[in-house]
GROMACS .gro file of C-alpha atoms in nm:
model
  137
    1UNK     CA    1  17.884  20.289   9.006
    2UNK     CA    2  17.847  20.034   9.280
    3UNK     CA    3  18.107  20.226   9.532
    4UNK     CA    4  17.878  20.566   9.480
    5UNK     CA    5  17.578  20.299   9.593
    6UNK     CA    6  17.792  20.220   9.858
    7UNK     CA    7  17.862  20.516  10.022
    8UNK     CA    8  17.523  20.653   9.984
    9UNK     CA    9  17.406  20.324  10.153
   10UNK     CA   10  17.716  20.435  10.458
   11UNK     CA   11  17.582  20.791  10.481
   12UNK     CA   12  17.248  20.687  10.490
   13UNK     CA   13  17.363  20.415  10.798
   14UNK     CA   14  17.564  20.734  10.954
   15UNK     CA   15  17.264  20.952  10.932
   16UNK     CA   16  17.074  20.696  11.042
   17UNK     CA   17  17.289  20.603  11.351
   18UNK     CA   18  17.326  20.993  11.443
   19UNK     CA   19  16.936  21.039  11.463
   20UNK     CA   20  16.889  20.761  11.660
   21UNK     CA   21  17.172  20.892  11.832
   22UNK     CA   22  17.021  21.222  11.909
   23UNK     CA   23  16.655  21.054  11.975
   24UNK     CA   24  16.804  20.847  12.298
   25UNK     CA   25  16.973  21.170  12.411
   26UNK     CA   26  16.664  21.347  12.399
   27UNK     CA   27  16.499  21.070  12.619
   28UNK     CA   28  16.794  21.084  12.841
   29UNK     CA   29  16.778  21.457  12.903
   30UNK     CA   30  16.400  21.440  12.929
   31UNK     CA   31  16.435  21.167  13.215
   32UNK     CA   32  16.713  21.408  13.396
   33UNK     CA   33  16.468  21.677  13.367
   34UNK     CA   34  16.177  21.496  13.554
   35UNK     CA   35  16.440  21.358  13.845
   36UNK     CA   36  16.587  21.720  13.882
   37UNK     CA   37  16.195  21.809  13.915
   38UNK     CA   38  16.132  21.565  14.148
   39UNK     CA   39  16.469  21.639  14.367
   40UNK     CA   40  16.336  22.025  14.337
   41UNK     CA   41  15.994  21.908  14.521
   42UNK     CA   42  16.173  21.701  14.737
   43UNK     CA   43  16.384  22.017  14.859
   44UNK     CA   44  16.138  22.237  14.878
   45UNK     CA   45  15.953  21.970  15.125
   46UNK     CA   46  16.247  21.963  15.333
   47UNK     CA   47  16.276  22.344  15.335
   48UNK     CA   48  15.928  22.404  15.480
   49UNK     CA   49  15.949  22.114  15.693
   50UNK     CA   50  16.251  22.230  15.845
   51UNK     CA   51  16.081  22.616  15.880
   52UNK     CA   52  15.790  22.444  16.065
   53UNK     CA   53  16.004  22.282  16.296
   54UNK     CA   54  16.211  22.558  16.370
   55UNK     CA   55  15.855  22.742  16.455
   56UNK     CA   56  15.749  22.431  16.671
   57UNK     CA   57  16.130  22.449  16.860
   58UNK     CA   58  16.106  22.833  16.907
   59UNK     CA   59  15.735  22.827  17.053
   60UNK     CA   60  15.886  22.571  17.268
   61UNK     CA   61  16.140  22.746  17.373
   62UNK     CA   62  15.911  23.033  17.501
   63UNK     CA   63  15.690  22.839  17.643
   64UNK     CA   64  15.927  22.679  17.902
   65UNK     CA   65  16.099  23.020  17.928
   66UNK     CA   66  15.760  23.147  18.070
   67UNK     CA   67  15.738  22.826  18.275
   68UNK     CA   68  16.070  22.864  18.394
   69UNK     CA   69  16.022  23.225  18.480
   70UNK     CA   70  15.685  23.129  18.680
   71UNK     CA   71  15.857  22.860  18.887
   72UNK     CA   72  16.144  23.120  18.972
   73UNK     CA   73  15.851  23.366  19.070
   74UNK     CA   74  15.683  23.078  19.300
   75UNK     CA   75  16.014  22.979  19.456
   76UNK     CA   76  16.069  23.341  19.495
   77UNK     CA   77  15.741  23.324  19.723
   78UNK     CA   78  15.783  23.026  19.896
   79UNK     CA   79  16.107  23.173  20.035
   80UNK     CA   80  15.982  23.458  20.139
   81UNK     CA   81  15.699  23.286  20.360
   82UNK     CA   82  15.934  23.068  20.498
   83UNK     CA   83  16.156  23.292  20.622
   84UNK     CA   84  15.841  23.491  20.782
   85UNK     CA   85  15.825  23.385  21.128
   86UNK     CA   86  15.457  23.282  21.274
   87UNK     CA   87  15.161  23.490  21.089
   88UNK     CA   88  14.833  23.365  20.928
   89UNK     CA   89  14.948  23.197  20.613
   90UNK     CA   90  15.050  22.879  20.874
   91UNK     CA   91  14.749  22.886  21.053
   92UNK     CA   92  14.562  22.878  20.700
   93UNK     CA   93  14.860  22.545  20.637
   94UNK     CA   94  14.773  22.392  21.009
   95UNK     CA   95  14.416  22.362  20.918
   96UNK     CA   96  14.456  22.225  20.572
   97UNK     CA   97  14.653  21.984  20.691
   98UNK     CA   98  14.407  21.886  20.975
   99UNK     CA   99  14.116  21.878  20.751
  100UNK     CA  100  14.303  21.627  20.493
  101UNK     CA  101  14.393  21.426  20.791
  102UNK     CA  102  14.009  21.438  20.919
  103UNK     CA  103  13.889  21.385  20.549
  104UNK     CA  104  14.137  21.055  20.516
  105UNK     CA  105  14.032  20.933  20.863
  106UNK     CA  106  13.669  20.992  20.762
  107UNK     CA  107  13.697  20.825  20.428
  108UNK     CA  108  13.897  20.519  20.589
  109UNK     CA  109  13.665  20.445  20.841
  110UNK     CA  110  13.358  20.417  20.605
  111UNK     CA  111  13.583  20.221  20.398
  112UNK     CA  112  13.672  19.963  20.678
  113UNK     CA  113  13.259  19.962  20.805
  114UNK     CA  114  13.212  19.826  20.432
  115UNK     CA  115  13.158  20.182  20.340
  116UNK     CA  116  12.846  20.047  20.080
  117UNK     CA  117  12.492  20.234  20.129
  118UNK     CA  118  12.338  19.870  20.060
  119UNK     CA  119  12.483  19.708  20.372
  120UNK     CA  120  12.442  20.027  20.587
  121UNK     CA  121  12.042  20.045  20.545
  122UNK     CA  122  12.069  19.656  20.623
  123UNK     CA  123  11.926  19.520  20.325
  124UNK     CA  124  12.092  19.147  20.246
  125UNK     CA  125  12.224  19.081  19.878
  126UNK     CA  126  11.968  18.766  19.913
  127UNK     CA  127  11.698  19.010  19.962
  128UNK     CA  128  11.742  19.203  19.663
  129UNK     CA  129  11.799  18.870  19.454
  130UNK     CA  130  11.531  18.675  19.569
  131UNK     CA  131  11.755  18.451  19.756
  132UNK     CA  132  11.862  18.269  20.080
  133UNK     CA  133  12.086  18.087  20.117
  134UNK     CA  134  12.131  17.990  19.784
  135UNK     CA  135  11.799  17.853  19.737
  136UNK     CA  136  11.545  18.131  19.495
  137UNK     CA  137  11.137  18.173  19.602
   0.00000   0.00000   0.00000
């Protein structure tokens, strides 16, 4: 009688074991299924941040080939009135140049008189404060 006991105490242990067994598995697989989840999302973020940067690079790419293309056009230009001998695009540079050399001269020489509307209509800084010579009325 007491070795039937026993092993029905053993199975009971086994079963016991195995369902506690299966219960951590379950928590296991459970926990691998949120981290694959979470590595899914994390993929997917990669994925679309890569697409956007691609987009980013590529409208990049046109912009300085238009920018590229306009500064080949401009050279192109530039060439061609420099190899043009006299005409009326260097009169129109002579006299640019001449007025930005008569604008500077103009704007260094107010700058050197004092160049301040306060001193030119000859009204003192003591006259506007109230005082001269250190001393106020």
């Amino acid at each position: 009688g007491s070795s039937g006991g026993a092993n029905g105490k053993a199975a009971k242990a086994a079963a016991n074991s195995h369902a506690m067994m299966e219960a951590e598995n379950d928590q296991m697989i459970e926990d691998l299924e949120a981290k694959v989840q979470v590595l899914k999302e994390v993929g997917f973020g990669i994925k679309n941040e890569a697409a956007d940067s691609n987009d980013i690079l590529s409208n990049m790419s046109e912009q300085f080939s238009k920018v590229r293309d306009l500064l080949g056009n401009t050279m192109k230009r530039l060439d061609g009135l420099i190899r043009q001998r006299g005409g009326w695009h260097m009169w129109y540079m002579v006299a640019f140049v001449v007025f930005v050399f008569l604008l500077m001269w103009w704007f260094y020489g107010a700058a050197s008189r004092g160049g301040s509307s306060v001193s030119a209509s000859g009204v003192e800084a003591g006259e506007i404060l109230g005082t001269e010579g250190g001393s106020t009325r």
